[in-house]
């Protein structure tokens, strides 16, 4: 929390305490705590969708309870208020106060935003939070969104995703050629350069596209979410790991004017609630994926397979090539990427002898 805001909250609390003891200005304190706000939040998720979508409802609910009803947020599913991928514009223009989705959906507007969702073969959940909260990542994110009148907050993370559902076997690099796959963000660019055709579409359209053969493959999230979409009933091969999204951060963003209109304690409630949603979502996915994976293991129509190492190494080399080109052509990307790589380079040796070494003992 910024010092100014923290001091503001303390001052307000002191003023209320003084008022309670009949020593202070009760009118000023009462005015600060009686102002109420009614906001709308646009998202890209299907209504009350487990994980990603429910997170926004939970966020609104926590904020309303923590603020004693002073900040009420009505959540709209993708397409209800604005099309699924247009929340960014709607919040930027001030049509709604808050948005929730993934930054990489908006790479057409601001290419560097993708780096705040995930870089393929990049950071895991712990590293992403470490970089955002302690490594300068969040400051760079705020700077990037400032011209769009948006204040961003990390708000959710799914952890390592799955590589996706395929109706074609991927046995070698050549199997990627001609592959039509739903895969957004940088992962999609990697598939394009590997000879495939990436497409982006909201969750609600994935099932039908895969069922009708309009696409050969899709990545979505992981067992918990994929089973809910029914993807296991329209594709046979379930490949891992999700090289494209090792720990995608979700984003909550608020129109700058709306943010500035809030008293410091409500701002603090939003900040803390977004952080809590990140922890909560990771717990929900870790639990839900474990249960849903069991179902998929027992399903005779599903084959769970690792990508061949040759394919992963090839995709990783393409990723490095694409990121190097992005860094060379866009100073905003170069600045964010420099901060990102400075942290991950230090983190890899530490992760190797802690999480990675420990997980290897549980084989
Ligand atoms: Ca995904």
mmCIF file of C-alpha atoms and ligand atoms in Angstrom:
data_model
loop_
_atom_site.group_PDB
_atom_site.id
_atom_site.type_symbol
_atom_site.label_atom_id
_atom_site.label_comp_id
_atom_site.label_asym_id
_atom_site.label_seq_id
_atom_site.Cartn_x
_atom_site.Cartn_y
_atom_site.Cartn_z
ATOM 1 C CA UNK A 1 0.000 0.000 0.000
ATOM 2 C CA UNK A 2 1.218 3.483 -0.766
ATOM 3 C CA UNK A 3 2.161 5.444 2.342
ATOM 4 C CA UNK A 4 -0.305 8.219 1.504
ATOM 5 C CA UNK A 5 -3.166 5.706 1.430
ATOM 6 C CA UNK A 6 -2.100 3.956 4.599
ATOM 7 C CA UNK A 7 -1.800 7.227 6.467
ATOM 8 C CA UNK A 8 -5.221 8.175 5.076
ATOM 9 C CA UNK A 9 -6.808 5.002 6.472
ATOM 10 C CA UNK A 10 -5.172 5.556 9.847
ATOM 11 C CA UNK A 11 -6.354 9.149 9.943
ATOM 12 C CA UNK A 12 -9.907 8.064 9.106
ATOM 13 C CA UNK A 13 -9.838 5.367 11.788
ATOM 14 C CA UNK A 14 -8.438 7.827 14.370
ATOM 15 C CA UNK A 15 -11.116 10.317 13.426
ATOM 16 C CA UNK A 16 -13.850 7.702 13.913
ATOM 17 C CA UNK A 17 -12.363 6.663 17.260
ATOM 18 C CA UNK A 18 -12.262 10.283 18.389
ATOM 19 C CA UNK A 19 -15.844 10.692 17.236
ATOM 20 C CA UNK A 20 -16.890 7.600 19.213
ATOM 21 C CA UNK A 21 -15.351 9.154 22.349
ATOM 22 C CA UNK A 22 -17.156 12.407 21.487
ATOM 23 C CA UNK A 23 -13.836 14.229 21.189
ATOM 24 C CA UNK A 24 -13.706 14.823 17.454
ATOM 25 C CA UNK A 25 -15.460 15.998 14.342
ATOM 26 C CA UNK A 26 -18.186 13.386 13.882
ATOM 27 C CA UNK A 27 -19.502 14.932 10.697
ATOM 28 C CA UNK A 28 -16.206 14.568 8.781
ATOM 29 C CA UNK A 29 -15.706 10.959 9.869
ATOM 30 C CA UNK A 30 -19.299 10.055 9.143
ATOM 31 C CA UNK A 31 -19.117 11.596 5.672
ATOM 32 C CA UNK A 32 -16.056 9.538 4.763
ATOM 33 C CA UNK A 33 -17.659 6.295 5.897
ATOM 34 C CA UNK A 34 -21.161 6.914 4.593
ATOM 35 C CA UNK A 35 -20.348 7.521 0.933
ATOM 36 C CA UNK A 36 -21.332 4.463 -1.074
ATOM 37 C CA UNK A 37 -20.225 3.349 -4.526
ATOM 38 C CA UNK A 38 -22.024 1.132 -7.007
ATOM 39 C CA UNK A 39 -19.792 -0.211 -9.726
ATOM 40 C CA UNK A 40 -20.063 -2.593 -12.641
ATOM 41 C CA UNK A 41 -17.424 -5.128 -13.649
ATOM 42 C CA UNK A 42 -17.148 -6.479 -17.199
ATOM 43 C CA UNK A 43 -15.375 -9.824 -17.688
ATOM 44 C CA UNK A 44 -14.617 -12.220 -20.509
ATOM 45 C CA UNK A 45 -15.802 -15.341 -18.664
ATOM 46 C CA UNK A 46 -18.992 -17.396 -19.021
ATOM 47 C CA UNK A 47 -21.504 -16.679 -16.196
ATOM 48 C CA UNK A 48 -20.329 -17.938 -12.764
ATOM 49 C CA UNK A 49 -17.695 -20.070 -14.501
ATOM 50 C CA UNK A 50 -15.725 -22.125 -11.909
ATOM 51 C CA UNK A 51 -12.268 -20.742 -11.216
ATOM 52 C CA UNK A 52 -11.839 -17.781 -13.560
ATOM 53 C CA UNK A 53 -15.404 -16.462 -13.486
ATOM 54 C CA UNK A 54 -16.377 -17.295 -9.906
ATOM 55 C CA UNK A 55 -13.227 -15.450 -8.822
ATOM 56 C CA UNK A 56 -14.762 -12.166 -9.942
ATOM 57 C CA UNK A 57 -17.992 -12.882 -8.072
ATOM 58 C CA UNK A 58 -15.922 -13.766 -5.002
ATOM 59 C CA UNK A 59 -13.933 -10.569 -5.417
ATOM 60 C CA UNK A 60 -17.094 -8.456 -5.565
ATOM 61 C CA UNK A 61 -18.577 -10.302 -2.590
ATOM 62 C CA UNK A 62 -15.441 -9.860 -0.444
ATOM 63 C CA UNK A 63 -15.137 -6.191 -1.307
ATOM 64 C CA UNK A 64 -18.799 -5.588 -0.433
ATOM 65 C CA UNK A 65 -18.508 -7.418 2.909
ATOM 66 C CA UNK A 66 -15.165 -5.909 3.863
ATOM 67 C CA UNK A 67 -16.454 -2.423 3.074
ATOM 68 C CA UNK A 68 -19.669 -2.918 5.033
ATOM 69 C CA UNK A 69 -21.642 -2.477 1.808
ATOM 70 C CA UNK A 70 -19.991 0.835 0.871
ATOM 71 C CA UNK A 71 -18.610 -0.564 -2.398
ATOM 72 C CA UNK A 72 -20.987 -2.798 -4.341
ATOM 73 C CA UNK A 73 -19.843 -4.311 -7.625
ATOM 74 C CA UNK A 74 -22.214 -5.967 -10.093
ATOM 75 C CA UNK A 75 -20.393 -8.560 -12.176
ATOM 76 C CA UNK A 76 -21.280 -9.151 -15.823
ATOM 77 C CA UNK A 77 -20.243 -12.281 -17.727
ATOM 78 C CA UNK A 78 -18.539 -12.006 -21.111
ATOM 79 C CA UNK A 79 -20.997 -10.684 -23.688
ATOM 80 C CA UNK A 80 -23.589 -9.522 -21.158
ATOM 81 C CA UNK A 81 -22.568 -5.898 -21.036
ATOM 82 C CA UNK A 82 -19.830 -5.792 -23.667
ATOM 83 C CA UNK A 83 -18.355 -8.519 -25.922
ATOM 84 C CA UNK A 84 -16.065 -10.965 -24.081
ATOM 85 C CA UNK A 85 -12.816 -9.377 -25.249
ATOM 86 C CA UNK A 86 -13.854 -5.735 -24.957
ATOM 87 C CA UNK A 87 -13.810 -5.167 -21.202
ATOM 88 C CA UNK A 88 -10.431 -3.420 -21.511
ATOM 89 C CA UNK A 89 -11.908 -0.741 -23.798
ATOM 90 C CA UNK A 90 -15.090 -0.407 -21.760
ATOM 91 C CA UNK A 91 -13.135 0.245 -18.548
ATOM 92 C CA UNK A 92 -10.608 2.448 -20.316
ATOM 93 C CA UNK A 93 -13.425 4.649 -21.647
ATOM 94 C CA UNK A 94 -15.140 4.746 -18.234
ATOM 95 C CA UNK A 95 -18.244 2.896 -19.431
ATOM 96 C CA UNK A 96 -17.718 0.478 -16.535
ATOM 97 C CA UNK A 97 -15.475 0.915 -13.507
ATOM 98 C CA UNK A 98 -13.842 -2.521 -13.341
ATOM 99 C CA UNK A 99 -12.756 -5.338 -15.650
ATOM 100 C CA UNK A 100 -11.423 -8.855 -15.153
ATOM 101 C CA UNK A 101 -9.766 -11.081 -17.758
ATOM 102 C CA UNK A 102 -6.288 -11.993 -19.014
ATOM 103 C CA UNK A 103 -3.915 -9.265 -20.231
ATOM 104 C CA UNK A 104 -2.904 -11.212 -23.349
ATOM 105 C CA UNK A 105 -6.420 -10.882 -24.772
ATOM 106 C CA UNK A 106 -5.519 -7.257 -25.424
ATOM 107 C CA UNK A 107 -2.188 -7.660 -27.196
ATOM 108 C CA UNK A 108 -3.731 -5.958 -30.259
ATOM 109 C CA UNK A 109 -4.044 -2.761 -28.180
ATOM 110 C CA UNK A 110 -0.870 -3.056 -26.139
ATOM 111 C CA UNK A 111 1.495 -5.817 -27.150
ATOM 112 C CA UNK A 112 3.563 -5.662 -23.956
ATOM 113 C CA UNK A 113 0.491 -6.613 -21.894
ATOM 114 C CA UNK A 114 1.090 -10.273 -22.796
ATOM 115 C CA UNK A 115 4.151 -10.342 -20.556
ATOM 116 C CA UNK A 116 1.869 -9.842 -17.556
ATOM 117 C CA UNK A 117 -0.116 -12.988 -18.352
ATOM 118 C CA UNK A 118 2.661 -15.434 -19.120
ATOM 119 C CA UNK A 119 5.757 -15.962 -21.206
ATOM 120 C CA UNK A 120 5.883 -19.554 -22.521
ATOM 121 C CA UNK A 121 8.470 -21.666 -20.660
ATOM 122 C CA UNK A 122 8.706 -18.819 -18.138
ATOM 123 C CA UNK A 123 7.795 -18.278 -14.500
ATOM 124 C CA UNK A 124 5.820 -20.578 -12.243
ATOM 125 C CA UNK A 125 3.151 -19.357 -9.815
ATOM 126 C CA UNK A 126 5.578 -18.520 -7.016
ATOM 127 C CA UNK A 127 7.971 -16.717 -9.325
ATOM 128 C CA UNK A 128 5.226 -14.710 -11.021
ATOM 129 C CA UNK A 129 3.973 -13.386 -7.676
ATOM 130 C CA UNK A 130 7.543 -12.788 -6.495
ATOM 131 C CA UNK A 131 8.320 -10.738 -9.600
ATOM 132 C CA UNK A 132 5.047 -8.790 -9.514
ATOM 133 C CA UNK A 133 5.039 -7.961 -5.801
ATOM 134 C CA UNK A 134 8.751 -7.800 -4.970
ATOM 135 C CA UNK A 135 10.649 -7.632 -8.258
ATOM 136 C CA UNK A 136 9.156 -4.435 -9.698
ATOM 137 C CA UNK A 137 6.704 -6.197 -12.058
ATOM 138 C CA UNK A 138 3.559 -4.544 -10.732
ATOM 139 C CA UNK A 139 5.041 -1.035 -10.994
ATOM 140 C CA UNK A 140 5.866 -1.693 -14.654
ATOM 141 C CA UNK A 141 2.345 -3.040 -15.240
ATOM 142 C CA UNK A 142 0.824 0.146 -13.750
ATOM 143 C CA UNK A 143 3.101 2.277 -15.913
ATOM 144 C CA UNK A 144 2.085 0.346 -19.046
ATOM 145 C CA UNK A 145 -1.656 0.792 -18.376
ATOM 146 C CA UNK A 146 -1.510 4.449 -17.321
ATOM 147 C CA UNK A 147 -2.090 5.843 -20.851
ATOM 148 C CA UNK A 148 -5.237 3.685 -21.027
ATOM 149 C CA UNK A 149 -6.643 5.209 -17.795
ATOM 150 C CA UNK A 150 -6.413 1.840 -16.098
ATOM 151 C CA UNK A 151 -4.995 0.716 -12.756
ATOM 152 C CA UNK A 152 -4.166 -3.020 -12.955
ATOM 153 C CA UNK A 153 -4.020 -5.586 -10.150
ATOM 154 C CA UNK A 154 -2.893 -9.218 -10.348
ATOM 155 C CA UNK A 155 -6.092 -11.073 -9.512
ATOM 156 C CA UNK A 156 -5.955 -14.833 -9.865
ATOM 157 C CA UNK A 157 -3.592 -17.422 -11.260
ATOM 158 C CA UNK A 158 -4.327 -20.930 -12.521
ATOM 159 C CA UNK A 159 -0.826 -22.373 -12.022
ATOM 160 C CA UNK A 160 0.710 -24.643 -14.684
ATOM 161 C CA UNK A 161 -1.881 -25.350 -17.343
ATOM 162 C CA UNK A 162 -2.206 -28.353 -19.639
ATOM 163 C CA UNK A 163 -0.828 -28.389 -23.185
ATOM 164 C CA UNK A 164 -4.339 -28.965 -24.467
ATOM 165 C CA UNK A 165 -6.754 -31.280 -26.254
ATOM 166 C CA UNK A 166 -5.778 -32.645 -29.642
ATOM 167 C CA UNK A 167 -7.553 -34.715 -32.253
ATOM 168 C CA UNK A 168 -4.198 -35.295 -33.967
ATOM 169 C CA UNK A 169 -1.236 -37.049 -32.393
ATOM 170 C CA UNK A 170 1.825 -34.894 -31.844
ATOM 171 C CA UNK A 171 4.758 -37.238 -32.262
ATOM 172 C CA UNK A 172 7.224 -34.902 -33.917
ATOM 173 C CA UNK A 173 7.804 -31.306 -34.944
ATOM 174 C CA UNK A 174 6.215 -31.964 -38.350
ATOM 175 C CA UNK A 175 2.875 -32.761 -36.690
ATOM 176 C CA UNK A 176 2.584 -29.088 -35.735
ATOM 177 C CA UNK A 177 2.413 -28.086 -39.402
ATOM 178 C CA UNK A 178 -1.115 -27.236 -40.483
ATOM 179 C CA UNK A 179 -2.426 -27.592 -36.927
ATOM 180 C CA UNK A 180 -5.401 -25.303 -36.331
ATOM 181 C CA UNK A 181 -5.417 -24.602 -32.643
ATOM 182 C CA UNK A 182 -7.196 -22.299 -30.242
ATOM 183 C CA UNK A 183 -4.277 -20.794 -28.358
ATOM 184 C CA UNK A 184 -4.036 -17.087 -27.459
ATOM 185 C CA UNK A 185 -1.098 -14.869 -26.586
ATOM 186 C CA UNK A 186 2.542 -15.652 -27.174
ATOM 187 C CA UNK A 187 1.835 -19.383 -27.252
ATOM 188 C CA UNK A 188 -0.279 -18.725 -30.344
ATOM 189 C CA UNK A 189 2.614 -16.907 -32.052
ATOM 190 C CA UNK A 190 4.858 -19.863 -31.295
ATOM 191 C CA UNK A 191 2.368 -22.261 -32.915
ATOM 192 C CA UNK A 192 2.126 -19.965 -35.961
ATOM 193 C CA UNK A 193 5.889 -19.998 -36.422
ATOM 194 C CA UNK A 194 5.918 -23.767 -36.006
ATOM 195 C CA UNK A 195 3.623 -23.966 -39.040
ATOM 196 C CA UNK A 196 0.222 -24.040 -37.345
ATOM 197 C CA UNK A 197 -2.710 -21.625 -37.341
ATOM 198 C CA UNK A 198 -3.507 -20.174 -33.929
ATOM 199 C CA UNK A 199 -6.993 -18.843 -33.267
ATOM 200 C CA UNK A 200 -8.390 -16.973 -30.286
ATOM 201 C CA UNK A 201 -11.972 -17.412 -29.149
ATOM 202 C CA UNK A 202 -13.833 -17.059 -25.857
ATOM 203 C CA UNK A 203 -14.488 -20.123 -23.695
ATOM 204 C CA UNK A 204 -18.100 -20.368 -24.816
ATOM 205 C CA UNK A 205 -17.085 -21.128 -28.434
ATOM 206 C CA UNK A 206 -14.348 -23.710 -27.862
ATOM 207 C CA UNK A 207 -16.461 -26.865 -27.492
ATOM 208 C CA UNK A 208 -18.396 -26.416 -30.752
ATOM 209 C CA UNK A 209 -15.266 -25.463 -32.700
ATOM 210 C CA UNK A 210 -13.497 -28.627 -31.600
ATOM 211 C CA UNK A 211 -16.585 -30.802 -32.076
ATOM 212 C CA UNK A 212 -17.220 -29.583 -35.630
ATOM 213 C CA UNK A 213 -13.556 -29.868 -36.604
ATOM 214 C CA UNK A 214 -13.246 -26.106 -37.142
ATOM 215 C CA UNK A 215 -10.117 -26.494 -34.986
ATOM 216 C CA UNK A 216 -7.887 -29.570 -34.507
ATOM 217 C CA UNK A 217 -6.801 -28.698 -31.006
ATOM 218 C CA UNK A 218 -7.320 -26.299 -28.151
ATOM 219 C CA UNK A 219 -5.620 -25.355 -24.992
ATOM 220 C CA UNK A 220 -7.899 -23.958 -22.306
ATOM 221 C CA UNK A 221 -6.779 -24.312 -18.690
ATOM 222 C CA UNK A 222 -6.467 -27.729 -17.053
ATOM 223 C CA UNK A 223 -8.588 -30.730 -15.979
ATOM 224 C CA UNK A 224 -10.852 -28.771 -13.605
ATOM 225 C CA UNK A 225 -12.003 -26.247 -16.235
ATOM 226 C CA UNK A 226 -11.610 -28.412 -19.333
ATOM 227 C CA UNK A 227 -13.973 -31.118 -18.062
ATOM 228 C CA UNK A 228 -16.620 -28.461 -17.349
ATOM 229 C CA UNK A 229 -16.399 -27.330 -20.991
ATOM 230 C CA UNK A 230 -16.740 -30.994 -22.029
ATOM 231 C CA UNK A 231 -13.511 -30.937 -24.054
ATOM 232 C CA UNK A 232 -12.762 -34.552 -23.089
ATOM 233 C CA UNK A 233 -15.846 -35.622 -25.043
ATOM 234 C CA UNK A 234 -14.699 -34.021 -28.315
ATOM 235 C CA UNK A 235 -10.950 -34.729 -28.341
ATOM 236 C CA UNK A 236 -8.932 -37.809 -27.559
ATOM 237 C CA UNK A 237 -5.392 -36.739 -26.687
ATOM 238 C CA UNK A 238 -4.665 -34.611 -23.656
ATOM 239 C CA UNK A 239 -1.077 -33.366 -23.827
ATOM 240 C CA UNK A 240 1.072 -31.955 -21.048
ATOM 241 C CA UNK A 241 2.681 -29.792 -19.793
ATOM 242 C CA UNK A 242 1.205 -26.369 -20.546
ATOM 243 C CA UNK A 243 4.453 -24.898 -21.883
ATOM 244 C CA UNK A 244 2.451 -21.936 -23.184
ATOM 245 C CA UNK A 245 1.122 -20.868 -19.778
ATOM 246 C CA UNK A 246 3.209 -22.031 -16.825
ATOM 247 C CA UNK A 247 1.401 -19.663 -14.440
ATOM 248 C CA UNK A 248 -0.826 -17.152 -16.170
ATOM 249 C CA UNK A 249 -1.813 -14.232 -13.993
ATOM 250 C CA UNK A 250 -5.346 -12.931 -14.362
ATOM 251 C CA UNK A 251 -5.947 -9.221 -14.111
ATOM 252 C CA UNK A 252 -8.438 -6.919 -12.448
ATOM 253 C CA UNK A 253 -8.284 -3.377 -13.747
ATOM 254 C CA UNK A 254 -10.030 -0.237 -12.648
ATOM 255 C CA UNK A 255 -10.722 2.992 -14.477
ATOM 256 C CA UNK A 256 -8.302 5.580 -13.066
ATOM 257 C CA UNK A 257 -11.025 8.153 -12.358
ATOM 258 C CA UNK A 258 -13.126 5.566 -10.500
ATOM 259 C CA UNK A 259 -10.045 4.457 -8.535
ATOM 260 C CA UNK A 260 -9.150 8.039 -7.606
ATOM 261 C CA UNK A 261 -12.711 8.689 -6.419
ATOM 262 C CA UNK A 262 -12.399 6.027 -3.679
ATOM 263 C CA UNK A 263 -11.323 6.823 -0.107
ATOM 264 C CA UNK A 264 -8.021 5.156 0.886
ATOM 265 C CA UNK A 265 -9.633 2.408 2.966
ATOM 266 C CA UNK A 266 -11.761 1.206 0.026
ATOM 267 C CA UNK A 267 -8.684 1.274 -2.203
ATOM 268 C CA UNK A 268 -6.881 -0.865 0.357
ATOM 269 C CA UNK A 269 -9.819 -3.287 0.482
ATOM 270 C CA UNK A 270 -9.609 -3.742 -3.318
ATOM 271 C CA UNK A 271 -5.832 -4.288 -3.228
ATOM 272 C CA UNK A 272 -6.025 -6.846 -0.448
ATOM 273 C CA UNK A 273 -9.050 -8.600 -1.963
ATOM 274 C CA UNK A 274 -7.336 -8.992 -5.354
ATOM 275 C CA UNK A 275 -4.312 -10.504 -3.644
ATOM 276 C CA UNK A 276 -6.589 -12.872 -1.705
ATOM 277 C CA UNK A 277 -8.287 -13.955 -4.951
ATOM 278 C CA UNK A 278 -4.889 -14.966 -6.370
ATOM 279 C CA UNK A 279 -4.255 -17.254 -3.383
ATOM 280 C CA UNK A 280 -7.806 -18.525 -3.440
ATOM 281 C CA UNK A 281 -7.843 -19.308 -7.158
ATOM 282 C CA UNK A 282 -4.592 -21.251 -6.932
ATOM 283 C CA UNK A 283 -6.072 -23.316 -4.101
ATOM 284 C CA UNK A 284 -9.287 -23.897 -6.052
ATOM 285 C CA UNK A 285 -7.366 -25.068 -9.141
ATOM 286 C CA UNK A 286 -4.942 -27.248 -7.196
ATOM 287 C CA UNK A 287 -7.896 -28.990 -5.591
ATOM 288 C CA UNK A 288 -10.192 -29.079 -8.638
ATOM 289 C CA UNK A 289 -7.462 -30.275 -11.040
ATOM 290 C CA UNK A 290 -6.563 -33.177 -8.754
ATOM 291 C CA UNK A 291 -10.182 -34.391 -8.657
ATOM 292 C CA UNK A 292 -10.877 -33.872 -12.366
ATOM 293 C CA UNK A 293 -7.613 -35.495 -13.447
ATOM 294 C CA UNK A 294 -8.667 -38.678 -11.638
ATOM 295 C CA UNK A 295 -11.842 -38.710 -13.718
ATOM 296 C CA UNK A 296 -9.820 -38.302 -16.933
ATOM 297 C CA UNK A 297 -7.346 -41.036 -15.962
ATOM 298 C CA UNK A 298 -10.305 -43.420 -15.594
ATOM 299 C CA UNK A 299 -11.946 -42.313 -18.862
ATOM 300 C CA UNK A 300 -11.270 -44.969 -21.568
ATOM 301 C CA UNK A 301 -11.783 -42.383 -24.334
ATOM 302 C CA UNK A 302 -9.003 -40.097 -23.120
ATOM 303 C CA UNK A 303 -5.248 -40.564 -23.536
ATOM 304 C CA UNK A 304 -3.063 -38.370 -21.364
ATOM 305 C CA UNK A 305 0.349 -37.927 -22.956
ATOM 306 C CA UNK A 306 3.499 -35.870 -22.517
ATOM 307 C CA UNK A 307 4.646 -33.805 -25.501
ATOM 308 C CA UNK A 308 7.767 -35.377 -26.996
ATOM 309 C CA UNK A 309 10.884 -33.654 -25.674
ATOM 310 C CA UNK A 310 11.924 -32.786 -29.225
ATOM 311 C CA UNK A 311 8.665 -30.827 -29.668
ATOM 312 C CA UNK A 312 9.056 -28.955 -26.371
ATOM 313 C CA UNK A 313 12.662 -27.993 -27.132
ATOM 314 C CA UNK A 314 11.609 -26.775 -30.576
ATOM 315 C CA UNK A 315 8.751 -24.670 -29.154
ATOM 316 C CA UNK A 316 11.110 -23.258 -26.535
ATOM 317 C CA UNK A 317 13.643 -22.209 -29.174
ATOM 318 C CA UNK A 318 10.877 -20.488 -31.171
ATOM 319 C CA UNK A 319 9.675 -18.732 -28.013
ATOM 320 C CA UNK A 320 13.150 -17.309 -27.409
ATOM 321 C CA UNK A 321 13.371 -16.152 -31.014
ATOM 322 C CA UNK A 322 9.961 -14.407 -30.869
ATOM 323 C CA UNK A 323 10.647 -12.738 -27.513
ATOM 324 C CA UNK A 324 14.046 -11.469 -28.759
ATOM 325 C CA UNK A 325 12.327 -9.898 -31.782
ATOM 326 C CA UNK A 326 9.646 -8.280 -29.603
ATOM 327 C CA UNK A 327 12.305 -6.856 -27.285
ATOM 328 C CA UNK A 328 14.193 -5.424 -30.285
ATOM 329 C CA UNK A 329 11.175 -3.646 -31.772
ATOM 330 C CA UNK A 330 9.259 -2.363 -28.707
ATOM 331 C CA UNK A 331 10.970 -0.334 -25.940
ATOM 332 C CA UNK A 332 8.069 -1.034 -23.534
ATOM 333 C CA UNK A 333 8.536 -4.778 -24.006
ATOM 334 C CA UNK A 334 12.312 -4.390 -23.665
ATOM 335 C CA UNK A 335 11.922 -2.620 -20.310
ATOM 336 C CA UNK A 336 9.454 -5.140 -18.883
ATOM 337 C CA UNK A 337 11.372 -8.106 -20.236
ATOM 338 C CA UNK A 338 14.645 -6.846 -18.728
ATOM 339 C CA UNK A 339 13.024 -6.796 -15.287
ATOM 340 C CA UNK A 340 11.350 -10.180 -15.871
ATOM 341 C CA UNK A 341 14.539 -11.909 -17.031
ATOM 342 C CA UNK A 342 16.684 -10.356 -14.345
ATOM 343 C CA UNK A 343 14.481 -12.054 -11.748
ATOM 344 C CA UNK A 344 13.934 -15.419 -13.447
ATOM 345 C CA UNK A 345 17.665 -15.850 -14.043
ATOM 346 C CA UNK A 346 18.248 -15.548 -10.299
ATOM 347 C CA UNK A 347 15.248 -17.669 -9.454
ATOM 348 C CA UNK A 348 15.995 -20.731 -11.582
ATOM 349 C CA UNK A 349 19.009 -21.928 -9.498
ATOM 350 C CA UNK A 350 16.950 -21.450 -6.325
ATOM 351 C CA UNK A 351 13.899 -23.293 -7.690
ATOM 352 C CA UNK A 352 16.154 -26.092 -8.916
ATOM 353 C CA UNK A 353 17.380 -26.930 -5.428
ATOM 354 C CA UNK A 354 14.034 -26.366 -3.673
ATOM 355 C CA UNK A 355 10.671 -26.996 -5.426
ATOM 356 C CA UNK A 356 12.113 -28.927 -8.368
ATOM 357 C CA UNK A 357 14.398 -31.095 -6.227
ATOM 358 C CA UNK A 358 11.651 -31.734 -3.726
ATOM 359 C CA UNK A 359 8.997 -32.664 -6.346
ATOM 360 C CA UNK A 360 11.505 -35.070 -7.921
ATOM 361 C CA UNK A 361 11.603 -36.989 -4.618
ATOM 362 C CA UNK A 362 7.835 -37.622 -4.832
ATOM 363 C CA UNK A 363 7.914 -39.502 -8.146
HETATM 364 CA CA1 LIG B 1 -4.843 -21.264 -21.354
#
